[in-house]
């Protein structure tokens, strides 16, 4: 088993009112077509082999996993990346990418409104996309 610790501060979930945010790719035919075939093999937006479709997780499966580990899902929102503008956008459609906000069960009454948190997440996603685009340009040189 391989585990990647990205320093997300998961220990915060031990405190009342803590939130967990997960952004990932849904396990659909669309995610295979766009995330692997288009993004990796045709457009070269990400390196080939970046994604493994079998490891993608549906929002329903993620919710099940989170709930079985003492978390309650508060919000699930779709996300999409526009490679031309290099910006991420929120959407109601979760068939490709999505974000989930969960809290430790019993801590819901102490939560910050999800809308303000999603706004911050959007800004972070856009900054990350810009950084990745800049790195890709440097690598091409």
Short mmCIF file of N, CA, C and O in Angstrom, two decimals:
data_model
loop_
_atom_site.label_atom_id
_atom_site.label_comp_id
_atom_site.label_asym_id
_atom_site.label_seq_id
_atom_site.Cartn_x
_atom_site.Cartn_y
_atom_site.Cartn_z
N UNK A 1 0.85 -1.18 0.00
CA UNK A 1 0.00 0.00 0.00
C UNK A 1 0.89 1.23 0.00
O UNK A 1 1.89 1.29 0.69
N UNK A 2 0.53 2.22 -0.82
CA UNK A 2 1.26 3.47 -0.87
C UNK A 2 0.38 4.58 -0.31
O UNK A 2 -0.81 4.62 -0.58
N UNK A 3 0.99 5.47 0.45
CA UNK A 3 0.26 6.59 1.02
C UNK A 3 1.05 7.86 0.74
O UNK A 3 2.26 7.90 0.92
N UNK A 4 0.37 8.88 0.29
CA UNK A 4 1.00 10.17 0.06
C UNK A 4 0.45 11.15 1.07
O UNK A 4 -0.75 11.39 1.13
N UNK A 5 1.33 11.70 1.91
CA UNK A 5 0.93 12.71 2.88
C UNK A 5 1.25 14.07 2.28
O UNK A 5 2.42 14.41 2.08
N UNK A 6 0.22 14.84 1.96
CA UNK A 6 0.43 16.15 1.35
C UNK A 6 0.38 17.27 2.38
O UNK A 6 0.29 18.43 2.03
N UNK A 7 0.46 16.91 3.64
CA UNK A 7 0.50 17.93 4.67
C UNK A 7 -0.77 18.74 4.75
O UNK A 7 -0.74 19.95 4.89
N UNK A 8 -1.92 18.07 4.68
CA UNK A 8 -3.20 18.77 4.60
C UNK A 8 -3.73 19.18 5.97
O UNK A 8 -4.77 19.83 6.05
N UNK A 9 -3.08 18.79 7.03
CA UNK A 9 -3.58 19.17 8.35
C UNK A 9 -4.75 18.31 8.80
O UNK A 9 -5.64 18.78 9.49
N UNK A 10 -4.76 17.04 8.40
CA UNK A 10 -5.85 16.14 8.77
C UNK A 10 -6.06 16.03 10.27
O UNK A 10 -7.13 15.69 10.73
N UNK A 11 -5.02 16.33 11.04
CA UNK A 11 -5.14 16.29 12.49
C UNK A 11 -6.16 17.29 13.02
O UNK A 11 -6.67 17.15 14.13
N UNK A 12 -6.48 18.29 12.21
CA UNK A 12 -7.48 19.28 12.62
C UNK A 12 -8.84 18.64 12.85
O UNK A 12 -9.68 19.18 13.55
N UNK A 13 -9.06 17.47 12.26
CA UNK A 13 -10.36 16.81 12.42
C UNK A 13 -10.59 16.31 13.84
O UNK A 13 -11.68 15.91 14.19
N UNK A 14 -9.55 16.35 14.66
CA UNK A 14 -9.72 15.93 16.04
C UNK A 14 -10.35 17.03 16.89
O UNK A 14 -10.76 16.79 18.00
N UNK A 15 -10.41 18.27 16.37
CA UNK A 15 -10.98 19.39 17.09
C UNK A 15 -12.44 19.58 16.65
O UNK A 15 -12.77 19.45 15.50
N UNK A 16 -13.38 19.95 17.57
CA UNK A 16 -14.76 20.21 17.16
C UNK A 16 -14.83 21.31 16.14
O UNK A 16 -14.12 22.29 16.19
N UNK A 17 -15.68 21.15 15.14
CA UNK A 17 -15.85 22.18 14.13
C UNK A 17 -14.87 22.12 12.99
O UNK A 17 -14.89 22.97 12.12
N UNK A 18 -13.98 21.14 12.98
CA UNK A 18 -12.98 21.05 11.91
C UNK A 18 -13.63 20.56 10.62
O UNK A 18 -14.60 19.82 10.63
N UNK A 19 -13.08 21.01 9.49
CA UNK A 19 -13.59 20.64 8.18
C UNK A 19 -12.54 19.88 7.39
O UNK A 19 -11.35 20.10 7.56
N UNK A 20 -13.01 19.02 6.52
CA UNK A 20 -12.16 18.31 5.58
C UNK A 20 -12.68 18.63 4.19
O UNK A 20 -13.88 18.53 3.92
N UNK A 21 -11.78 19.05 3.30
CA UNK A 21 -12.15 19.34 1.92
C UNK A 21 -11.38 18.38 1.02
O UNK A 21 -10.17 18.23 1.16
N UNK A 22 -12.10 17.76 0.14
CA UNK A 22 -11.49 16.83 -0.81
C UNK A 22 -11.91 17.25 -2.21
O UNK A 22 -13.10 17.47 -2.46
N UNK A 23 -10.94 17.37 -3.10
CA UNK A 23 -11.25 17.59 -4.50
C UNK A 23 -10.70 16.38 -5.25
O UNK A 23 -9.57 15.94 -5.01
N UNK A 24 -11.52 15.83 -6.13
CA UNK A 24 -11.11 14.62 -6.84
C UNK A 24 -11.87 14.47 -8.14
O UNK A 24 -12.66 15.33 -8.50
N UNK A 25 -11.63 13.37 -8.82
CA UNK A 25 -12.25 13.09 -10.11
C UNK A 25 -13.29 11.99 -9.93
O UNK A 25 -13.01 10.96 -9.32
N UNK A 26 -14.47 12.21 -10.48
CA UNK A 26 -15.55 11.23 -10.42
C UNK A 26 -15.19 10.03 -11.30
O UNK A 26 -14.42 10.14 -12.24
N UNK A 27 -15.76 8.89 -10.99
CA UNK A 27 -15.52 7.67 -11.77
C UNK A 27 -16.66 7.49 -12.77
O UNK A 27 -17.62 6.77 -12.51
N UNK A 28 -16.53 8.17 -13.91
CA UNK A 28 -17.55 8.11 -14.96
C UNK A 28 -16.86 7.91 -16.30
O UNK A 28 -15.64 8.09 -16.43
N UNK A 29 -17.66 7.60 -17.32
CA UNK A 29 -17.10 7.49 -18.66
C UNK A 29 -16.58 8.85 -19.14
O UNK A 29 -15.57 8.93 -19.83
N UNK A 30 -17.27 9.92 -18.73
CA UNK A 30 -16.82 11.26 -19.10
C UNK A 30 -15.45 11.56 -18.50
O UNK A 30 -14.58 12.13 -19.17
N UNK A 31 -15.24 11.18 -17.23
CA UNK A 31 -13.94 11.45 -16.61
C UNK A 31 -12.84 10.66 -17.30
O UNK A 31 -11.71 11.16 -17.43
N UNK A 32 -13.15 9.47 -17.76
CA UNK A 32 -12.15 8.70 -18.51
C UNK A 32 -11.83 9.40 -19.83
O UNK A 32 -10.67 9.61 -20.18
N UNK A 33 -12.88 9.79 -20.55
CA UNK A 33 -12.70 10.41 -21.86
C UNK A 33 -11.95 11.74 -21.76
O UNK A 33 -11.03 12.00 -22.54
N UNK A 34 -12.34 12.59 -20.81
CA UNK A 34 -11.72 13.91 -20.71
C UNK A 34 -10.46 13.92 -19.85
O UNK A 34 -9.48 14.59 -20.18
N UNK A 35 -10.49 13.19 -18.74
CA UNK A 35 -9.36 13.21 -17.81
C UNK A 35 -8.16 12.42 -18.28
O UNK A 35 -7.01 12.79 -17.99
N UNK A 36 -8.41 11.34 -18.98
CA UNK A 36 -7.29 10.50 -19.42
C UNK A 36 -7.05 10.64 -20.92
O UNK A 36 -5.97 11.04 -21.35
N UNK A 37 -8.06 10.34 -21.72
CA UNK A 37 -7.87 10.37 -23.18
C UNK A 37 -7.53 11.79 -23.64
O UNK A 37 -6.51 12.00 -24.31
N UNK A 38 -8.36 12.77 -23.30
CA UNK A 38 -8.12 14.13 -23.78
C UNK A 38 -6.95 14.80 -23.05
O UNK A 38 -5.99 15.24 -23.67
N UNK A 39 -7.04 14.91 -21.73
CA UNK A 39 -6.06 15.68 -20.96
C UNK A 39 -4.65 15.10 -21.03
O UNK A 39 -3.67 15.83 -21.10
N UNK A 40 -4.54 13.76 -21.03
CA UNK A 40 -3.23 13.13 -21.06
C UNK A 40 -2.74 12.83 -22.47
O UNK A 40 -1.62 13.17 -22.83
N UNK A 41 -3.59 12.18 -23.26
CA UNK A 41 -3.12 11.64 -24.53
C UNK A 41 -3.26 12.60 -25.71
O UNK A 41 -2.43 12.57 -26.63
N UNK A 42 -4.28 13.44 -25.72
CA UNK A 42 -4.49 14.33 -26.87
C UNK A 42 -3.91 15.72 -26.61
O UNK A 42 -3.05 16.19 -27.35
N UNK A 43 -4.38 16.39 -25.56
CA UNK A 43 -3.98 17.78 -25.30
C UNK A 43 -2.67 17.91 -24.54
O UNK A 43 -2.03 18.96 -24.59
N UNK A 44 -2.27 16.87 -23.82
CA UNK A 44 -1.04 16.96 -23.05
C UNK A 44 -1.10 17.95 -21.91
O UNK A 44 -0.09 18.50 -21.50
N UNK A 45 -2.31 18.18 -21.37
CA UNK A 45 -2.47 19.11 -20.25
C UNK A 45 -1.74 18.59 -19.02
O UNK A 45 -1.17 19.35 -18.25
N UNK A 46 -1.77 17.28 -18.83
CA UNK A 46 -1.03 16.62 -17.75
C UNK A 46 -0.23 15.48 -18.37
O UNK A 46 -0.59 14.96 -19.43
N UNK A 47 0.86 15.06 -17.73
CA UNK A 47 1.68 13.98 -18.29
C UNK A 47 0.90 12.66 -18.40
O UNK A 47 0.03 12.37 -17.57
N UNK A 48 1.23 11.87 -19.41
CA UNK A 48 0.61 10.55 -19.57
C UNK A 48 0.88 9.71 -18.34
O UNK A 48 1.97 9.75 -17.77
N UNK A 49 -0.15 8.99 -17.91
CA UNK A 49 -0.03 8.14 -16.74
C UNK A 49 -0.35 8.84 -15.43
O UNK A 49 -0.29 8.24 -14.36
N UNK A 50 -0.71 10.12 -15.49
CA UNK A 50 -1.04 10.87 -14.28
C UNK A 50 -2.26 10.27 -13.58
O UNK A 50 -2.29 10.15 -12.36
N UNK A 51 -3.27 9.89 -14.35
CA UNK A 51 -4.53 9.39 -13.78
C UNK A 51 -4.67 7.87 -13.96
O UNK A 51 -4.24 7.33 -14.97
N UNK A 52 -5.29 7.25 -12.98
CA UNK A 52 -5.65 5.84 -13.07
C UNK A 52 -7.16 5.77 -12.83
O UNK A 52 -7.62 5.96 -11.70
N UNK A 53 -7.92 5.50 -13.89
CA UNK A 53 -9.37 5.56 -13.82
C UNK A 53 -9.93 4.64 -12.74
O UNK A 53 -10.90 4.98 -12.06
N UNK A 54 -9.32 3.50 -12.56
CA UNK A 54 -9.81 2.55 -11.55
C UNK A 54 -9.75 3.12 -10.14
O UNK A 54 -10.45 2.66 -9.25
N UNK A 55 -8.92 4.13 -9.93
CA UNK A 55 -8.80 4.75 -8.60
C UNK A 55 -9.71 5.96 -8.41
O UNK A 55 -9.77 6.51 -7.32
N UNK A 56 -10.39 6.38 -9.48
CA UNK A 56 -11.33 7.49 -9.35
C UNK A 56 -12.47 7.06 -8.42
O UNK A 56 -12.80 5.88 -8.33
N UNK A 57 -13.09 8.03 -7.74
CA UNK A 57 -14.11 7.74 -6.73
C UNK A 57 -15.35 8.57 -7.01
O UNK A 57 -15.27 9.79 -7.18
N UNK A 58 -16.51 7.93 -7.01
CA UNK A 58 -17.77 8.65 -7.19
C UNK A 58 -18.10 9.41 -5.91
O UNK A 58 -17.65 9.03 -4.82
N UNK A 59 -18.91 10.47 -6.01
CA UNK A 59 -19.30 11.20 -4.80
C UNK A 59 -20.03 10.29 -3.80
O UNK A 59 -19.83 10.42 -2.59
N UNK A 60 -20.81 9.35 -4.30
CA UNK A 60 -21.54 8.43 -3.41
C UNK A 60 -20.58 7.53 -2.64
O UNK A 60 -20.74 7.30 -1.44
N UNK A 61 -19.55 7.02 -3.34
CA UNK A 61 -18.57 6.17 -2.68
C UNK A 61 -17.76 6.98 -1.68
O UNK A 61 -17.49 6.51 -0.56
N UNK A 62 -17.38 8.19 -2.03
CA UNK A 62 -16.63 9.04 -1.11
C UNK A 62 -17.45 9.32 0.14
O UNK A 62 -16.94 9.24 1.26
N UNK A 63 -18.73 9.64 -0.05
CA UNK A 63 -19.59 9.89 1.10
C UNK A 63 -19.67 8.67 2.01
O UNK A 63 -19.60 8.78 3.22
N UNK A 64 -19.78 7.50 1.41
CA UNK A 64 -19.83 6.26 2.18
C UNK A 64 -18.54 6.05 2.98
O UNK A 64 -18.58 5.69 4.16
N UNK A 65 -17.42 6.29 2.34
CA UNK A 65 -16.13 6.14 3.01
C UNK A 65 -16.01 7.13 4.17
O UNK A 65 -15.59 6.78 5.27
N UNK A 66 -16.37 8.38 3.91
CA UNK A 66 -16.26 9.41 4.94
C UNK A 66 -17.18 9.11 6.12
O UNK A 66 -16.77 9.20 7.28
N UNK A 67 -18.43 8.74 5.83
CA UNK A 67 -19.38 8.45 6.90
C UNK A 67 -18.95 7.25 7.73
O UNK A 67 -19.12 7.23 8.94
N UNK A 68 -18.36 6.24 7.09
CA UNK A 68 -17.90 5.07 7.83
C UNK A 68 -16.69 5.39 8.71
O UNK A 68 -16.30 4.58 9.57
N UNK A 69 -16.11 6.57 8.51
CA UNK A 69 -14.97 7.01 9.31
C UNK A 69 -15.31 8.19 10.20
O UNK A 69 -14.43 8.95 10.61
N UNK A 70 -16.61 8.36 10.50
CA UNK A 70 -17.03 9.36 11.47
C UNK A 70 -17.15 10.78 10.95
O UNK A 70 -17.13 11.73 11.73
N UNK A 71 -17.28 10.94 9.64
CA UNK A 71 -17.44 12.26 9.06
C UNK A 71 -18.81 12.39 8.41
O UNK A 71 -19.36 11.40 7.93
N UNK A 72 -19.33 13.58 8.36
CA UNK A 72 -20.61 13.86 7.74
C UNK A 72 -20.41 14.82 6.58
O UNK A 72 -19.87 15.91 6.77
N UNK A 73 -20.82 14.41 5.38
CA UNK A 73 -20.66 15.26 4.20
C UNK A 73 -21.68 16.38 4.24
O UNK A 73 -22.88 16.14 4.38
N UNK A 74 -21.20 17.61 4.11
CA UNK A 74 -22.06 18.79 4.15
C UNK A 74 -22.41 19.29 2.76
O UNK A 74 -23.52 19.73 2.51
N UNK A 75 -21.43 19.27 1.86
CA UNK A 75 -21.60 19.84 0.53
C UNK A 75 -20.80 19.04 -0.49
O UNK A 75 -19.67 18.63 -0.19
N UNK A 76 -21.39 18.85 -1.65
CA UNK A 76 -20.66 18.30 -2.80
C UNK A 76 -20.95 19.24 -3.96
O UNK A 76 -22.11 19.53 -4.25
N UNK A 77 -19.90 19.73 -4.60
CA UNK A 77 -20.06 20.66 -5.72
C UNK A 77 -19.17 20.23 -6.87
O UNK A 77 -18.03 19.80 -6.65
N UNK A 78 -19.71 20.34 -8.08
CA UNK A 78 -18.92 20.02 -9.27
C UNK A 78 -17.91 21.11 -9.56
O UNK A 78 -18.08 22.27 -9.15
N UNK A 79 -16.85 20.74 -10.25
CA UNK A 79 -15.82 21.69 -10.64
C UNK A 79 -15.42 21.38 -12.08
O UNK A 79 -15.45 20.23 -12.49
N UNK A 80 -15.05 22.41 -12.82
CA UNK A 80 -14.48 22.13 -14.13
C UNK A 80 -13.37 23.13 -14.41
O UNK A 80 -13.38 24.26 -13.93
N UNK A 81 -12.39 22.66 -15.17
CA UNK A 81 -11.23 23.47 -15.53
C UNK A 81 -11.32 23.86 -16.99
O UNK A 81 -11.54 23.01 -17.85
N UNK A 82 -11.17 25.14 -17.26
CA UNK A 82 -11.17 25.62 -18.63
C UNK A 82 -9.70 25.80 -19.04
O UNK A 82 -9.04 26.72 -18.56
N UNK A 83 -9.17 24.91 -19.89
CA UNK A 83 -7.76 25.00 -20.24
C UNK A 83 -7.41 26.25 -21.04
O UNK A 83 -6.25 26.66 -21.08
N UNK A 84 -8.40 26.88 -21.66
CA UNK A 84 -8.13 28.08 -22.43
C UNK A 84 -7.95 29.30 -21.53
O UNK A 84 -7.07 30.12 -21.74
N UNK A 85 -8.81 29.42 -20.51
CA UNK A 85 -8.69 30.54 -19.57
C UNK A 85 -7.78 30.20 -18.40
O UNK A 85 -7.34 31.07 -17.66
N UNK A 86 -7.52 28.90 -18.23
CA UNK A 86 -6.71 28.38 -17.12
C UNK A 86 -7.33 28.68 -15.76
O UNK A 86 -6.65 28.93 -14.79
N UNK A 87 -8.67 28.65 -15.71
CA UNK A 87 -9.39 28.87 -14.47
C UNK A 87 -10.29 27.69 -14.14
O UNK A 87 -10.82 27.03 -15.03
N UNK A 88 -10.45 27.45 -12.84
CA UNK A 88 -11.41 26.47 -12.34
C UNK A 88 -12.71 27.19 -12.05
O UNK A 88 -12.70 28.35 -11.63
N UNK A 89 -13.83 26.51 -12.25
CA UNK A 89 -15.15 27.07 -11.98
C UNK A 89 -15.99 26.05 -11.23
O UNK A 89 -15.85 24.84 -11.43
N UNK A 90 -16.89 26.53 -10.37
CA UNK A 90 -17.83 25.65 -9.66
C UNK A 90 -19.00 25.35 -10.57
O UNK A 90 -19.38 26.17 -11.40
N UNK A 91 -19.60 24.20 -10.39
CA UNK A 91 -20.71 23.76 -11.22
C UNK A 91 -21.61 22.84 -10.39
O UNK A 91 -21.18 22.27 -9.39
N UNK A 92 -22.84 22.67 -10.84
CA UNK A 92 -23.72 21.68 -10.21
C UNK A 92 -23.41 20.27 -10.73
O UNK A 92 -23.78 19.29 -10.13
N UNK A 93 -22.72 20.20 -11.86
CA UNK A 93 -22.42 18.93 -12.51
C UNK A 93 -21.18 18.30 -11.88
O UNK A 93 -20.08 18.86 -11.97
N UNK A 94 -21.33 17.13 -11.28
CA UNK A 94 -20.21 16.44 -10.63
C UNK A 94 -19.68 15.28 -11.47
O UNK A 94 -18.92 14.46 -10.98
N UNK A 95 -20.07 15.21 -12.75
CA UNK A 95 -19.71 14.05 -13.56
C UNK A 95 -18.23 13.99 -13.93
O UNK A 95 -17.75 12.94 -14.36
N UNK A 96 -17.48 15.06 -13.73
CA UNK A 96 -16.06 15.03 -14.04
C UNK A 96 -15.24 15.25 -12.76
O UNK A 96 -14.72 14.31 -12.18
N UNK A 97 -15.13 16.47 -12.31
CA UNK A 97 -14.41 16.79 -11.07
C UNK A 97 -15.41 17.29 -10.04
O UNK A 97 -16.43 17.88 -10.39
N UNK A 98 -15.08 17.08 -8.77
CA UNK A 98 -15.96 17.59 -7.73
C UNK A 98 -15.18 17.83 -6.44
O UNK A 98 -14.06 17.34 -6.27
N UNK A 99 -15.79 18.62 -5.58
CA UNK A 99 -15.23 18.90 -4.26
C UNK A 99 -16.26 18.47 -3.22
O UNK A 99 -17.46 18.61 -3.44
N UNK A 100 -15.77 17.94 -2.13
CA UNK A 100 -16.66 17.55 -1.03
C UNK A 100 -16.17 18.23 0.25
O UNK A 100 -14.97 18.34 0.49
N UNK A 101 -17.12 18.69 1.04
CA UNK A 101 -16.84 19.30 2.34
C UNK A 101 -17.48 18.40 3.38
O UNK A 101 -18.69 18.15 3.34
N UNK A 102 -16.67 17.91 4.31
CA UNK A 102 -17.18 17.04 5.37
C UNK A 102 -16.69 17.57 6.72
O UNK A 102 -15.68 18.26 6.81
N UNK A 103 -17.44 17.22 7.75
CA UNK A 103 -17.06 17.59 9.11
C UNK A 103 -17.11 16.35 9.98
O UNK A 103 -17.80 15.39 9.68
N UNK A 104 -16.38 16.41 11.05
CA UNK A 104 -16.41 15.32 12.01
C UNK A 104 -17.82 15.24 12.57
O UNK A 104 -18.42 16.26 12.93
N UNK A 105 -18.40 14.05 12.57
CA UNK A 105 -19.78 13.88 13.04
C UNK A 105 -19.95 14.49 14.43
O UNK A 105 -19.10 14.34 15.30
N UNK A 106 -21.05 15.24 14.59
CA UNK A 106 -21.33 15.91 15.85
C UNK A 106 -20.76 17.32 15.91
O UNK A 106 -21.01 18.04 16.86
N UNK A 107 -20.02 17.74 14.89
CA UNK A 107 -19.41 19.06 14.90
C UNK A 107 -20.10 20.04 13.96
O UNK A 107 -19.65 21.16 13.80
N UNK A 108 -21.21 19.64 13.33
CA UNK A 108 -21.85 20.46 12.32
C UNK A 108 -22.30 21.83 12.83
O UNK A 108 -22.30 22.80 12.09
N UNK A 109 -22.69 21.93 14.09
CA UNK A 109 -23.22 23.20 14.57
C UNK A 109 -22.17 24.29 14.69
O UNK A 109 -22.49 25.45 14.86
N UNK A 110 -20.89 23.93 14.56
CA UNK A 110 -19.81 24.91 14.70
C UNK A 110 -19.21 25.32 13.36
O UNK A 110 -18.15 25.91 13.33
N UNK A 111 -19.87 25.02 12.26
CA UNK A 111 -19.28 25.19 10.94
C UNK A 111 -19.36 26.61 10.39
O UNK A 111 -20.33 27.32 10.62
N UNK A 112 -18.34 26.96 9.62
CA UNK A 112 -18.32 28.19 8.82
C UNK A 112 -19.21 27.90 7.61
O UNK A 112 -19.21 26.79 7.10
N UNK A 113 -19.99 28.87 7.12
CA UNK A 113 -20.84 28.62 5.96
C UNK A 113 -20.02 28.08 4.78
O UNK A 113 -18.96 28.60 4.46
N UNK A 114 -20.56 27.05 4.13
CA UNK A 114 -19.85 26.39 3.04
C UNK A 114 -19.57 27.34 1.88
O UNK A 114 -18.54 27.22 1.21
N UNK A 115 -20.44 28.31 1.64
CA UNK A 115 -20.25 29.22 0.51
C UNK A 115 -18.95 30.00 0.64
O UNK A 115 -18.23 30.19 -0.33
N UNK A 116 -18.64 30.48 1.85
CA UNK A 116 -17.41 31.24 2.02
C UNK A 116 -16.18 30.35 1.87
O UNK A 116 -15.16 30.77 1.33
N UNK A 117 -16.30 29.12 2.32
CA UNK A 117 -15.19 28.19 2.18
C UNK A 117 -14.99 27.83 0.72
O UNK A 117 -13.85 27.77 0.23
N UNK A 118 -16.07 27.60 -0.04
CA UNK A 118 -15.95 27.28 -1.45
C UNK A 118 -15.34 28.42 -2.24
O UNK A 118 -14.58 28.20 -3.17
N UNK A 119 -15.63 29.66 -1.84
CA UNK A 119 -15.02 30.82 -2.51
C UNK A 119 -13.51 30.79 -2.32
O UNK A 119 -12.75 31.00 -3.25
N UNK A 120 -13.07 30.52 -1.10
CA UNK A 120 -11.64 30.42 -0.83
C UNK A 120 -11.02 29.28 -1.62
O UNK A 120 -9.93 29.41 -2.17
N UNK A 121 -11.72 28.14 -1.70
CA UNK A 121 -11.23 27.00 -2.48
C UNK A 121 -11.08 27.37 -3.95
O UNK A 121 -10.12 26.97 -4.60
N UNK A 122 -12.03 28.13 -4.50
CA UNK A 122 -11.96 28.55 -5.90
C UNK A 122 -10.70 29.37 -6.13
O UNK A 122 -9.97 29.16 -7.10
N UNK A 123 -10.44 30.31 -5.24
CA UNK A 123 -9.25 31.15 -5.38
C UNK A 123 -7.98 30.32 -5.31
O UNK A 123 -7.04 30.53 -6.08
N UNK A 124 -7.95 29.33 -4.42
CA UNK A 124 -6.78 28.47 -4.32
C UNK A 124 -6.62 27.61 -5.57
O UNK A 124 -5.51 27.42 -6.06
N UNK A 125 -7.73 27.08 -6.09
CA UNK A 125 -7.67 26.27 -7.31
C UNK A 125 -7.16 27.09 -8.48
O UNK A 125 -6.35 26.62 -9.28
N UNK A 126 -7.62 28.33 -8.60
CA UNK A 126 -7.17 29.18 -9.69
C UNK A 126 -5.69 29.52 -9.56
O UNK A 126 -4.96 29.52 -10.55
N UNK A 127 -5.23 29.76 -8.36
CA UNK A 127 -3.81 30.04 -8.14
C UNK A 127 -2.97 28.82 -8.49
O UNK A 127 -1.93 28.92 -9.13
N UNK A 128 -3.43 27.64 -8.10
CA UNK A 128 -2.72 26.40 -8.41
C UNK A 128 -2.68 26.16 -9.91
O UNK A 128 -1.63 25.80 -10.45
N UNK A 129 -3.81 26.37 -10.59
CA UNK A 129 -3.85 26.18 -12.04
C UNK A 129 -2.88 27.12 -12.73
O UNK A 129 -2.18 26.72 -13.67
N UNK A 130 -2.79 28.36 -12.28
CA UNK A 130 -1.86 29.32 -12.87
C UNK A 130 -0.42 28.89 -12.64
O UNK A 130 0.42 28.98 -13.54
N UNK A 131 -0.12 28.40 -11.45
CA UNK A 131 1.23 27.94 -11.13
C UNK A 131 1.60 26.75 -12.00
O UNK A 131 2.69 26.69 -12.57
N UNK A 132 0.68 25.79 -12.13
CA UNK A 132 0.93 24.61 -12.96
C UNK A 132 1.15 25.01 -14.40
O UNK A 132 2.06 24.52 -15.06
N UNK A 133 0.34 25.92 -14.90
CA UNK A 133 0.49 26.38 -16.28
C UNK A 133 1.86 27.03 -16.48
O UNK A 133 2.52 26.81 -17.50
N UNK A 134 2.31 27.82 -15.52
CA UNK A 134 3.62 28.45 -15.61
C UNK A 134 4.74 27.43 -15.60
O UNK A 134 5.71 27.54 -16.36
N UNK A 135 4.62 26.42 -14.77
CA UNK A 135 5.62 25.36 -14.71
C UNK A 135 5.66 24.61 -16.04
O UNK A 135 6.73 24.32 -16.57
N UNK A 136 4.48 24.32 -16.59
CA UNK A 136 4.41 23.61 -17.87
C UNK A 136 5.10 24.42 -18.98
O UNK A 136 5.81 23.88 -19.81
N UNK A 137 4.92 25.74 -18.97
CA UNK A 137 5.55 26.59 -19.97
C UNK A 137 7.07 26.55 -19.82
O UNK A 137 7.81 26.50 -20.79
N UNK A 138 7.55 26.58 -18.56
CA UNK A 138 8.98 26.52 -18.32
C UNK A 138 9.56 25.17 -18.76
O UNK A 138 10.64 25.11 -19.33
N UNK A 139 8.84 24.09 -18.52
CA UNK A 139 9.29 22.76 -18.91
C UNK A 139 9.37 22.65 -20.42
O UNK A 139 10.30 22.06 -20.97
N UNK A 140 8.42 23.27 -21.13
CA UNK A 140 8.43 23.23 -22.59
C UNK A 140 9.64 23.95 -23.18
O UNK A 140 10.11 23.61 -24.25
N UNK A 141 10.14 24.97 -22.47
CA UNK A 141 11.30 25.73 -22.96
C UNK A 141 12.52 24.86 -22.87
O UNK A 141 13.39 24.71 -23.51
#
